[in-house]
PDB file of C-alpha atoms in Angstrom:
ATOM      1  CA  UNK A   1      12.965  -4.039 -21.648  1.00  0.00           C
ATOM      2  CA  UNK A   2      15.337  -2.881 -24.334  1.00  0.00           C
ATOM      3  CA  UNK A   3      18.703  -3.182 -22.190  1.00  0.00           C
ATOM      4  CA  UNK A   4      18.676  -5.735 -19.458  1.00  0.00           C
ATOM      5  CA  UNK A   5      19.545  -2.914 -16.755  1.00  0.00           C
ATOM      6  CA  UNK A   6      17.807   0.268 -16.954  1.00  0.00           C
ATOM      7  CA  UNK A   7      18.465   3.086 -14.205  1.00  0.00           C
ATOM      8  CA  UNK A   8      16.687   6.513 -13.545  1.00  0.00           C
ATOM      9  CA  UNK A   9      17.329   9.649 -11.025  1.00  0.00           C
ATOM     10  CA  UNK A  10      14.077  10.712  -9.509  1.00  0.00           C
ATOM     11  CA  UNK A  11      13.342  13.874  -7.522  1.00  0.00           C
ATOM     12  CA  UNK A  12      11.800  13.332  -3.814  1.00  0.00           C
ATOM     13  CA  UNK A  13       8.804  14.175  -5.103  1.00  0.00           C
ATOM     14  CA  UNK A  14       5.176  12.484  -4.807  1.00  0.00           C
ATOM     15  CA  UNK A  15       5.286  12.015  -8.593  1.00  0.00           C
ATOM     16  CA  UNK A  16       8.620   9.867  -8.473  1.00  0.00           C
ATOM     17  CA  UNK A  17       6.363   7.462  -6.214  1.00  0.00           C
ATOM     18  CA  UNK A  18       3.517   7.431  -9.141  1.00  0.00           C
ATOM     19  CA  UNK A  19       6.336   7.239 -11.932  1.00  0.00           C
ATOM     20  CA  UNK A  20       8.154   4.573  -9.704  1.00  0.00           C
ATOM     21  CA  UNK A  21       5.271   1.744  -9.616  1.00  0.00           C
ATOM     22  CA  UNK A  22       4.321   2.499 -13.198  1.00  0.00           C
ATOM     23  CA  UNK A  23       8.168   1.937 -13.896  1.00  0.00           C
ATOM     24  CA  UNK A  24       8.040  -1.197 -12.564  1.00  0.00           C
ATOM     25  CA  UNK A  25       4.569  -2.508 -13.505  1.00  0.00           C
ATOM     26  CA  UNK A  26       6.083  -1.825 -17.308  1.00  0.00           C
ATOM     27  CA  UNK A  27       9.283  -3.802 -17.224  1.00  0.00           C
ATOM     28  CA  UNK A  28       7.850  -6.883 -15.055  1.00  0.00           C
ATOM     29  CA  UNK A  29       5.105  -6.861 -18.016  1.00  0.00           C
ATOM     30  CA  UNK A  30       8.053  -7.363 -20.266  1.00  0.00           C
ATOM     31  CA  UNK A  31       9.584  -9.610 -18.352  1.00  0.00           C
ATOM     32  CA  UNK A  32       6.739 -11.665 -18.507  1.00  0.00           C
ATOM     33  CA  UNK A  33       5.760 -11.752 -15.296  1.00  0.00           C
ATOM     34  CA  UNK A  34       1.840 -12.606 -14.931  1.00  0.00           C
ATOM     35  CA  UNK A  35      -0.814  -9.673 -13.692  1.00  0.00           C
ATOM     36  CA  UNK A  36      -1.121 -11.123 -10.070  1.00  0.00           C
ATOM     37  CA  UNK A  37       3.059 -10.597 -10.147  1.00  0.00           C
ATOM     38  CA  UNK A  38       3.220  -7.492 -11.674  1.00  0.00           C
ATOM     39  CA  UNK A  39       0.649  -5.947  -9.330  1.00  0.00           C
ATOM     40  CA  UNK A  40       3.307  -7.521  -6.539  1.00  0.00           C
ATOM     41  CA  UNK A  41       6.403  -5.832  -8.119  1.00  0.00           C
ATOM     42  CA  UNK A  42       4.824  -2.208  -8.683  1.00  0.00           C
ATOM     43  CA  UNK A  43       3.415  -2.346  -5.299  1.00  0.00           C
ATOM     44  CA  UNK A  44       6.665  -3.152  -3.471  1.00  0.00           C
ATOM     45  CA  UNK A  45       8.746  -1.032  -5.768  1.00  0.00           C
ATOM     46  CA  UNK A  46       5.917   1.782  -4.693  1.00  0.00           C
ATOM     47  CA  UNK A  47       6.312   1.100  -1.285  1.00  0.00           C
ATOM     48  CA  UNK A  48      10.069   1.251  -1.534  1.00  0.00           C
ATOM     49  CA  UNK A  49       9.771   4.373  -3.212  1.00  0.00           C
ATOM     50  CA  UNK A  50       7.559   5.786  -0.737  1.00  0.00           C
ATOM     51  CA  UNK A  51       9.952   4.581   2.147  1.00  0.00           C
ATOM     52  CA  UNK A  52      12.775   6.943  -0.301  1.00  0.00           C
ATOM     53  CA  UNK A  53      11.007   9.791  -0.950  1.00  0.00           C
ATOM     54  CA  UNK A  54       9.341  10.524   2.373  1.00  0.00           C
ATOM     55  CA  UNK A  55      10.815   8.520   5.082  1.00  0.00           C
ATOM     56  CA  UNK A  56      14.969   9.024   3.362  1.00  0.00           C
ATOM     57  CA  UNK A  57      14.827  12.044   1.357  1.00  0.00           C
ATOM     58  CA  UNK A  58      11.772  13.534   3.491  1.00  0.00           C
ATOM     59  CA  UNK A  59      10.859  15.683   0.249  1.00  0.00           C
ATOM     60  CA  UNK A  60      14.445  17.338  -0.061  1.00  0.00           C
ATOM     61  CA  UNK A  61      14.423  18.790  -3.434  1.00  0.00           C
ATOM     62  CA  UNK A  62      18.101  18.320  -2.731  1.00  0.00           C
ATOM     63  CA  UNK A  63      18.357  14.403  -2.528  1.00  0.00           C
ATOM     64  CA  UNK A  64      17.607  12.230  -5.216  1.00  0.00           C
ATOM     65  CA  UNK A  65      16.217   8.600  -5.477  1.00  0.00           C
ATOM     66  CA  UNK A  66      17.851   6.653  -8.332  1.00  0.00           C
ATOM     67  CA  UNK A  67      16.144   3.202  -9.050  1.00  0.00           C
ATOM     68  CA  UNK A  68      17.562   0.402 -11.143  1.00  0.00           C
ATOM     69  CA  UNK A  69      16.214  -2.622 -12.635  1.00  0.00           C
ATOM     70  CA  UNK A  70      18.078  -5.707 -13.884  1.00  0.00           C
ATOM     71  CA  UNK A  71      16.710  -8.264 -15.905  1.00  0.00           C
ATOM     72  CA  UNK A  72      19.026 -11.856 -15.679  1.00  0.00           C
ATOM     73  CA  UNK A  73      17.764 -15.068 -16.896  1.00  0.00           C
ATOM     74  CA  UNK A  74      17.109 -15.840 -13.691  1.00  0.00           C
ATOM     75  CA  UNK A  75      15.862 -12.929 -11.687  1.00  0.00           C
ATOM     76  CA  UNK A  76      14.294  -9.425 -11.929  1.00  0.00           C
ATOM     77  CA  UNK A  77      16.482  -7.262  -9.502  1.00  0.00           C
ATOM     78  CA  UNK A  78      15.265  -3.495  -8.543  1.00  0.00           C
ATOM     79  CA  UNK A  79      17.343  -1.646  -6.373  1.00  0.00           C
ATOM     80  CA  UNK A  80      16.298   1.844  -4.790  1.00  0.00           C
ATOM     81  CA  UNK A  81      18.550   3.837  -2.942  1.00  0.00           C
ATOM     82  CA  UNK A  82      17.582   7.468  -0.985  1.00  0.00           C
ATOM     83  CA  UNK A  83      20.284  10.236   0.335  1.00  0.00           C
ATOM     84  CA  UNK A  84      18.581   9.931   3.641  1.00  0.00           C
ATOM     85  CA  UNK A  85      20.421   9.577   6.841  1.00  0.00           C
ATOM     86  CA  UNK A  86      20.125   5.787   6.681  1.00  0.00           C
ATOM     87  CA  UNK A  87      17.220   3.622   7.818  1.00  0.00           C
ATOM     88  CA  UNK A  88      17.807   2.279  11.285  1.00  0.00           C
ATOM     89  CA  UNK A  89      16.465  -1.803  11.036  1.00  0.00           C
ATOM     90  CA  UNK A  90      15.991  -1.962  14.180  1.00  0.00           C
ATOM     91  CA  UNK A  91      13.131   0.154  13.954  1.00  0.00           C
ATOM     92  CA  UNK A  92      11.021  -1.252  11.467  1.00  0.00           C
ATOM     93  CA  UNK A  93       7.807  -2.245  13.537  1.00  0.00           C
ATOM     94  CA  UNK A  94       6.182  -5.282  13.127  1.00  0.00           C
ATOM     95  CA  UNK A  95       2.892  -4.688  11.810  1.00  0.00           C
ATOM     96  CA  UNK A  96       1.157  -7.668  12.951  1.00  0.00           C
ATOM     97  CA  UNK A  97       2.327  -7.190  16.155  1.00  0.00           C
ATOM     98  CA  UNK A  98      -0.808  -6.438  18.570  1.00  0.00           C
ATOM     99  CA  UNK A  99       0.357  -3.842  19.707  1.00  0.00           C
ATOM    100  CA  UNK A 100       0.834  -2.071  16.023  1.00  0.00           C
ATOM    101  CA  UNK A 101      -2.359  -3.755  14.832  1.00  0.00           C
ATOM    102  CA  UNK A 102      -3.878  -0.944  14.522  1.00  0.00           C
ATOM    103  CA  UNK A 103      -1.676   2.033  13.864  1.00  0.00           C
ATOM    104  CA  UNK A 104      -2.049   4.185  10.546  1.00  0.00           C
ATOM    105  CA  UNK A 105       1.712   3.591   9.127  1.00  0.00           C
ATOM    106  CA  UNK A 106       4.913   1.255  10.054  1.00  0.00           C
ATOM    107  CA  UNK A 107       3.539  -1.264   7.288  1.00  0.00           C
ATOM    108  CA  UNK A 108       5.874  -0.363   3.232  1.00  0.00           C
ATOM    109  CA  UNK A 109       8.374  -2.924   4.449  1.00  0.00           C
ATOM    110  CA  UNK A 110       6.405  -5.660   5.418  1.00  0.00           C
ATOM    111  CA  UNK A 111       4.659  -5.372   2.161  1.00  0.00           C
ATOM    112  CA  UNK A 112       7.839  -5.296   0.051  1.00  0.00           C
ATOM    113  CA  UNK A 113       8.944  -8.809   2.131  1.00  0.00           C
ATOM    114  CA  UNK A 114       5.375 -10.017   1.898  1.00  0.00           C
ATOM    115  CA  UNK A 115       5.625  -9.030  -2.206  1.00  0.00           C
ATOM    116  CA  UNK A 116       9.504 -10.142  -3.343  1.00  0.00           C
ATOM    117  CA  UNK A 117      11.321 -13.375  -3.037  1.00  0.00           C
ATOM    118  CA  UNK A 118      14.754 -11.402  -1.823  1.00  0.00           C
ATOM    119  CA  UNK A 119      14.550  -8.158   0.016  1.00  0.00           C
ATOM    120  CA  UNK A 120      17.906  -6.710   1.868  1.00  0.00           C
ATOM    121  CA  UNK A 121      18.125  -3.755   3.121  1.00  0.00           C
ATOM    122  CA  UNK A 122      21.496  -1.199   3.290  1.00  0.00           C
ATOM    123  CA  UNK A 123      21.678   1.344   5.192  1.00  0.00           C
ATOM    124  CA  UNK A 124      24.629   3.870   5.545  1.00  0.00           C
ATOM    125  CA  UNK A 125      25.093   6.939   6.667  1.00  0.00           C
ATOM    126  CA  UNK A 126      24.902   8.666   3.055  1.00  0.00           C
ATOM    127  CA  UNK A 127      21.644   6.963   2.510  1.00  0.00           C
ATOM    128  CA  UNK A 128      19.686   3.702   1.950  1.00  0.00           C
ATOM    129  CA  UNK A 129      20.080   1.174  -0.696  1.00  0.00           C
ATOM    130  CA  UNK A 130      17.069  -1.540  -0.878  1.00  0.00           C
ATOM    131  CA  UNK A 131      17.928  -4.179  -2.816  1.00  0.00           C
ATOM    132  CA  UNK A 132      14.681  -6.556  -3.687  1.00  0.00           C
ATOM    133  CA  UNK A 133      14.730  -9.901  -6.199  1.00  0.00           C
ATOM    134  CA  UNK A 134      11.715 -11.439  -8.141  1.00  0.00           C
ATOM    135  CA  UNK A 135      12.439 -14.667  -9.358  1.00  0.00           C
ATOM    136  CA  UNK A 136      11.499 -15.069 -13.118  1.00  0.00           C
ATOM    137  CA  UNK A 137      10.477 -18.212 -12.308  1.00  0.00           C
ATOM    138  CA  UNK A 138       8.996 -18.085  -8.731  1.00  0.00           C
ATOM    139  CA  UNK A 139      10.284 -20.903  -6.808  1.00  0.00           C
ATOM    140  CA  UNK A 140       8.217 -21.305  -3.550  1.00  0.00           C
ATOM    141  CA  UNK A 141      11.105 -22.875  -2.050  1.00  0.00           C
ATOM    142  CA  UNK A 142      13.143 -19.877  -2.349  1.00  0.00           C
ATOM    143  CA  UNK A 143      14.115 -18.158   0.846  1.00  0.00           C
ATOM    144  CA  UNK A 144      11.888 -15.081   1.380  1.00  0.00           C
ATOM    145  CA  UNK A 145      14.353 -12.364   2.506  1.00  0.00           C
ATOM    146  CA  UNK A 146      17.976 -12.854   2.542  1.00  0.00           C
ATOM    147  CA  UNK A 147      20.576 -12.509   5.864  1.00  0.00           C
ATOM    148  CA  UNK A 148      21.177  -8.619   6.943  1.00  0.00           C
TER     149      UNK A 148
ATOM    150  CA  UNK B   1      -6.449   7.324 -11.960  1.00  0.00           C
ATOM    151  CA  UNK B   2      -7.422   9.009  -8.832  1.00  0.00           C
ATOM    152  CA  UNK B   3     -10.223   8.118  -5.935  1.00  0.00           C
ATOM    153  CA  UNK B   4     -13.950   9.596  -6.515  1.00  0.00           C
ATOM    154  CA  UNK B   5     -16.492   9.077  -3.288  1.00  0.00           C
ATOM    155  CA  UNK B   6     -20.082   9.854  -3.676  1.00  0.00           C
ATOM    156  CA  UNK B   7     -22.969   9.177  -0.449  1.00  0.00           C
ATOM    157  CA  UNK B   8     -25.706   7.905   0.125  1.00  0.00           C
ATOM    158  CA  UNK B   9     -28.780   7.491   2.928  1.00  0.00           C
ATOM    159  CA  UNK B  10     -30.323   3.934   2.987  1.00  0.00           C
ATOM    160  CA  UNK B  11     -32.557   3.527   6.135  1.00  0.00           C
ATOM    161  CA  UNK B  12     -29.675   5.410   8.491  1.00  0.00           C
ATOM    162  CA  UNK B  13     -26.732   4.148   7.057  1.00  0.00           C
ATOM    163  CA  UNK B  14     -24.498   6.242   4.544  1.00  0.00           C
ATOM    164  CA  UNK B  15     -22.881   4.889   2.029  1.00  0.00           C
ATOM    165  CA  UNK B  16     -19.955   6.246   0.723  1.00  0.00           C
ATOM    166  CA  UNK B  17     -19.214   4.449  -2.939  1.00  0.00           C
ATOM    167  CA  UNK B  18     -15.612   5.026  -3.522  1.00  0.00           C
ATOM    168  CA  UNK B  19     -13.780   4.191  -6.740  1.00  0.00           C
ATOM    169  CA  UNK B  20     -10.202   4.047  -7.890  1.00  0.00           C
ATOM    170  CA  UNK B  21      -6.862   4.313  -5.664  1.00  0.00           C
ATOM    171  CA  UNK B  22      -6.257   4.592  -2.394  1.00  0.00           C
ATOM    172  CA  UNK B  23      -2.800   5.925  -1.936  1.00  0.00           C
ATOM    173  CA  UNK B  24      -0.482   8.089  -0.446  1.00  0.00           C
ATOM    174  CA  UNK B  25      -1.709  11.680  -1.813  1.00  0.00           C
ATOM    175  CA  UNK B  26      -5.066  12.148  -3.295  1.00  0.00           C
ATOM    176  CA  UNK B  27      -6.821   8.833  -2.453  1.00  0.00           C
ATOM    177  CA  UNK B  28      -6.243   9.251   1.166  1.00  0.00           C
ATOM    178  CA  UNK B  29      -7.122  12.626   1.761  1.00  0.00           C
ATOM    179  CA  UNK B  30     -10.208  12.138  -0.117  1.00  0.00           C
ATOM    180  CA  UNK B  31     -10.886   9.235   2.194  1.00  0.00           C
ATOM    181  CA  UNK B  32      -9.968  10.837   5.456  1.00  0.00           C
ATOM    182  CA  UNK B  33     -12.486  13.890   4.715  1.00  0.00           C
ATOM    183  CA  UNK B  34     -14.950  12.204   3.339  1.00  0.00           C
ATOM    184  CA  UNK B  35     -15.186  10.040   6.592  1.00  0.00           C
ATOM    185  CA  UNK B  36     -14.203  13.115   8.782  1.00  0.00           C
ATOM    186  CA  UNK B  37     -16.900  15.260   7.584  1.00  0.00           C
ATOM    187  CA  UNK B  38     -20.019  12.765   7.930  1.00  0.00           C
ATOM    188  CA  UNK B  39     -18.980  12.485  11.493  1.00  0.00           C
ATOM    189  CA  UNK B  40     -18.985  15.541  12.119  1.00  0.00           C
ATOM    190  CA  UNK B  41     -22.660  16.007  10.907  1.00  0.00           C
ATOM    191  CA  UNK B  42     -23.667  13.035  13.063  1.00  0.00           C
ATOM    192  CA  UNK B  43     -23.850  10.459  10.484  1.00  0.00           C
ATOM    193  CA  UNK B  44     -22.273   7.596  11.961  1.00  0.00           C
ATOM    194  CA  UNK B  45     -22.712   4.674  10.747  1.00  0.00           C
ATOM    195  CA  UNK B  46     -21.146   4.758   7.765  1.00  0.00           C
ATOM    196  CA  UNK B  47     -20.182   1.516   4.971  1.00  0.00           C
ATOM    197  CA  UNK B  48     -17.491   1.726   2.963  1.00  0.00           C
ATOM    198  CA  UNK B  49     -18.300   0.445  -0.707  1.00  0.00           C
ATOM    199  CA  UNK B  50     -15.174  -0.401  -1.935  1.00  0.00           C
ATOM    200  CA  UNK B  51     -16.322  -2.636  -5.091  1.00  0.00           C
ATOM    201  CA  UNK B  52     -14.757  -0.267  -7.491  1.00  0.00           C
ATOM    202  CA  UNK B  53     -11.568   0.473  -5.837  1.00  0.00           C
ATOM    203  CA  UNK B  54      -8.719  -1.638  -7.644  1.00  0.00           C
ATOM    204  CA  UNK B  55      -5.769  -0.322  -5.567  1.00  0.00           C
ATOM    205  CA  UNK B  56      -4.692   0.520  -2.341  1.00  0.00           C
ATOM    206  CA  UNK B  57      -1.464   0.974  -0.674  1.00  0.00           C
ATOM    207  CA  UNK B  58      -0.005   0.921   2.701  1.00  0.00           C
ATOM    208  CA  UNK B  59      -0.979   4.306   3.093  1.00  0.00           C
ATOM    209  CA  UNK B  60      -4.595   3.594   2.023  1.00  0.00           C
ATOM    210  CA  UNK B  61      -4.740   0.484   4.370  1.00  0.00           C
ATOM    211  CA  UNK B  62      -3.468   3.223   7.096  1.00  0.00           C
ATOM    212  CA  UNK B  63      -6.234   5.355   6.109  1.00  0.00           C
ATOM    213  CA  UNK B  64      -8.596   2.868   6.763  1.00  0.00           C
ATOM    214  CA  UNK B  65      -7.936   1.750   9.911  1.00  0.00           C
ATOM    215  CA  UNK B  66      -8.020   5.497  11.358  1.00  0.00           C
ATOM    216  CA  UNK B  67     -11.300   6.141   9.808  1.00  0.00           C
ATOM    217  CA  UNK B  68     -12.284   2.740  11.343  1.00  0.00           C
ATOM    218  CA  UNK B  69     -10.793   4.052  14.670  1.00  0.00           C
ATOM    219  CA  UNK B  70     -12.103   7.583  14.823  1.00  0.00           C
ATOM    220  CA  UNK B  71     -15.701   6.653  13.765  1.00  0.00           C
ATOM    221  CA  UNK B  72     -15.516   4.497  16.820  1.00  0.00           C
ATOM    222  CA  UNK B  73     -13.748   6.735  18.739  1.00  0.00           C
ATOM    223  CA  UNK B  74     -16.747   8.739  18.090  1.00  0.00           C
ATOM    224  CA  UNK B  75     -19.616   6.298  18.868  1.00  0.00           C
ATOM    225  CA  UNK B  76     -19.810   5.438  15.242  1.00  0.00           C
ATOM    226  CA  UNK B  77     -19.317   2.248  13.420  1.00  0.00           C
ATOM    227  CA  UNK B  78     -17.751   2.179   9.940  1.00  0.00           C
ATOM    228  CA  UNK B  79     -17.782  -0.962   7.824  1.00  0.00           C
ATOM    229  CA  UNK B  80     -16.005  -2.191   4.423  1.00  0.00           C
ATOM    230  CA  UNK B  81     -18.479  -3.687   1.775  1.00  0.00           C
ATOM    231  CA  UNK B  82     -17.553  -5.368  -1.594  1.00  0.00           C
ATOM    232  CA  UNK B  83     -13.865  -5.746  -0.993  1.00  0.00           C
ATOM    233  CA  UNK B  84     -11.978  -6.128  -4.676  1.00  0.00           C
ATOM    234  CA  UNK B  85      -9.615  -9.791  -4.234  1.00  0.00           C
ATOM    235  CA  UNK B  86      -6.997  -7.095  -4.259  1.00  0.00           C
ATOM    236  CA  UNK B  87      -7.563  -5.322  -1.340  1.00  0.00           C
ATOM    237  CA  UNK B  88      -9.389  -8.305   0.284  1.00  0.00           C
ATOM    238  CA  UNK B  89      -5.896 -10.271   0.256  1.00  0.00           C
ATOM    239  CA  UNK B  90      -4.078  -6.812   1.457  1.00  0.00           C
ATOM    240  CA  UNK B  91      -6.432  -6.880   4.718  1.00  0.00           C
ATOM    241  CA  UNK B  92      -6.187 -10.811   4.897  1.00  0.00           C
ATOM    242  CA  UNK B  93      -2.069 -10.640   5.229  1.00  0.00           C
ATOM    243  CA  UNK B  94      -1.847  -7.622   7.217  1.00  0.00           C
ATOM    244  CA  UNK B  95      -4.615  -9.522   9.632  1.00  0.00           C
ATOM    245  CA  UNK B  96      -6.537  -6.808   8.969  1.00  0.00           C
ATOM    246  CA  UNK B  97      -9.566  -8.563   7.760  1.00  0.00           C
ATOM    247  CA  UNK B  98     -10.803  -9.806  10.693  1.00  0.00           C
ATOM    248  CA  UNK B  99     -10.481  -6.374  12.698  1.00  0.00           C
ATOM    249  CA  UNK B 100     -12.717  -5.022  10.318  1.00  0.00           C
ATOM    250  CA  UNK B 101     -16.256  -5.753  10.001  1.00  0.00           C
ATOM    251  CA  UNK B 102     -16.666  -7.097   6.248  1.00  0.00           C
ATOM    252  CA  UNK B 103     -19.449  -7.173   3.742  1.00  0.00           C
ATOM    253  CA  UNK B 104     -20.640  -8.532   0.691  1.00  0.00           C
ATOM    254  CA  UNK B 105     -24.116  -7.759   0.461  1.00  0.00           C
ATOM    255  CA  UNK B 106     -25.587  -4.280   0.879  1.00  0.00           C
ATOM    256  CA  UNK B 107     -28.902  -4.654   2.315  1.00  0.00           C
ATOM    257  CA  UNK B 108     -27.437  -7.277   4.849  1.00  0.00           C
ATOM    258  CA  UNK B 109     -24.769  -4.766   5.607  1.00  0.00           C
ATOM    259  CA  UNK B 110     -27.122  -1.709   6.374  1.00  0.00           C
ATOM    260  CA  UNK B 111     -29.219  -3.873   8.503  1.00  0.00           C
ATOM    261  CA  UNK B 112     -26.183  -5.185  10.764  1.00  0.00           C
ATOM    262  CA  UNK B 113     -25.646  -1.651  12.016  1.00  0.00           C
ATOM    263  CA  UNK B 114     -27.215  -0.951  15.345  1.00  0.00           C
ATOM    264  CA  UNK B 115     -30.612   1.021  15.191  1.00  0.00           C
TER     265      UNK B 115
END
């Protein structure tokens, strides 16, 4: 990465999603993070995208997605924020529930906590800012999602 | 790079060989008509060769469990052969894997289906 935080403005569009997880694959490459991680990163940062562009912005060519990556010594941070009316946590499903076993969607965010050492989520009425960590160097000890 | 499917017959069974992505857009359409059209011909037992596809996304893993739902909501039976470590780890922490009926071996897999 040439500057340790890098930040774009993406349309709700399908292609932001593509652009999004190739972003990401890119600058956890350069951080040095091995293929098994990088495939990790993209694929939350795609799912987070996803959740922006279709769930928050629901396609308005109004809203925007911005996403931002941070490179510390310590950490890779990505954040991704929509101009959606603001994700209600209370109703993310639990997909391994048996009841949602077997249902066709309810399943980005459990991928992007399965995928990331940090995940917190920030929802307002303007819009919703998901804030995800990959340790450079993954600690197993870490916590796996932070307090709401 | 986007999904390709091409079928097959072997003894009754067809095979759809898929390759490349299974995400939101493309890759799951592709994979929702593919599965919804040999049903509606009658061709219903149907294995899913997924050796060659090196991605899939929640969307894709959606995809698969409705065409594993309406080929059985049909009388059908769809399985998943030649899962890529990949997607085989996607279906193992979603608990997936064991929902689905799982192959590794294509002549075994054609001759588990029901005659």
């Amino acid at each position: 990465m040439s500057a340790d935080r890098v930040s774009y403005t993406l349309d709700s569009t399908l292609e932001t999603v593509n652009n999004a997880e190739e972003t990401a694959s890119r600058i956890a490459a350069e951080a040095g993070f091995d293929d098994e991680e990088i495939m990790k990163i993209s694929m939350a940062v795609r799912e987070a995208a996803v959740n922006a562009v279709l769930h928050g912005n629901a396609y308005d060519p109004s809203k925007k997605v911005t996403l931002a990556f941070e490179l510390t010594p310590s950490d890779l941070v990505i954040v991704i924020r929509d101009q959606g009316k603001g994700l209600d946590t209370s109703k993310i499903p639990d997909p391994l529930a048996p009841d949602n076993l077997m249902k066709t969607s309810g399943r980005g965010i459990f991928l992007i906590r399965s995928f990331m050492d940090v995940v917190e989520i920030h929802p307002s009425q303007t819009g919703t800012e998901l804030r995800m960590i990959k340790h450079v160097h993954g600690n197993p000890a870490d916590s796996k999602e932070a307090p709401q | 790079m986007s999904m390709k499917s091409s079928t097959r017959q072997v003894d009754g069974v067809t095979i759809v060989d898929l390759s490349g992505r299974i995400t939101l857009g493309e890759g799951s359409v592709v994979l929702r008509e593919t599965v919804r059209d040999l049903l509606s011909k009658g061709q219903k037992k149907i294995l899913l060769n997924l050796g060659d596809v090196n991605y899939i996304d929640s969307s894709g893993i959606g995809e698969l469990v409705s065409a594993f739902t309406t080929a059985k909501n049909q009388g059908g039976e769809l399985k998943l052969l030649n899962l890529t470590k990949k997607v085989h780890d996607l279906l193992q922490i979603t608990k997936l894997y064991t929902v689905f009926d799982v192959k590794d071996d294509e002549a075994a897999a054609v001759k588990s289906f029901s005659k």
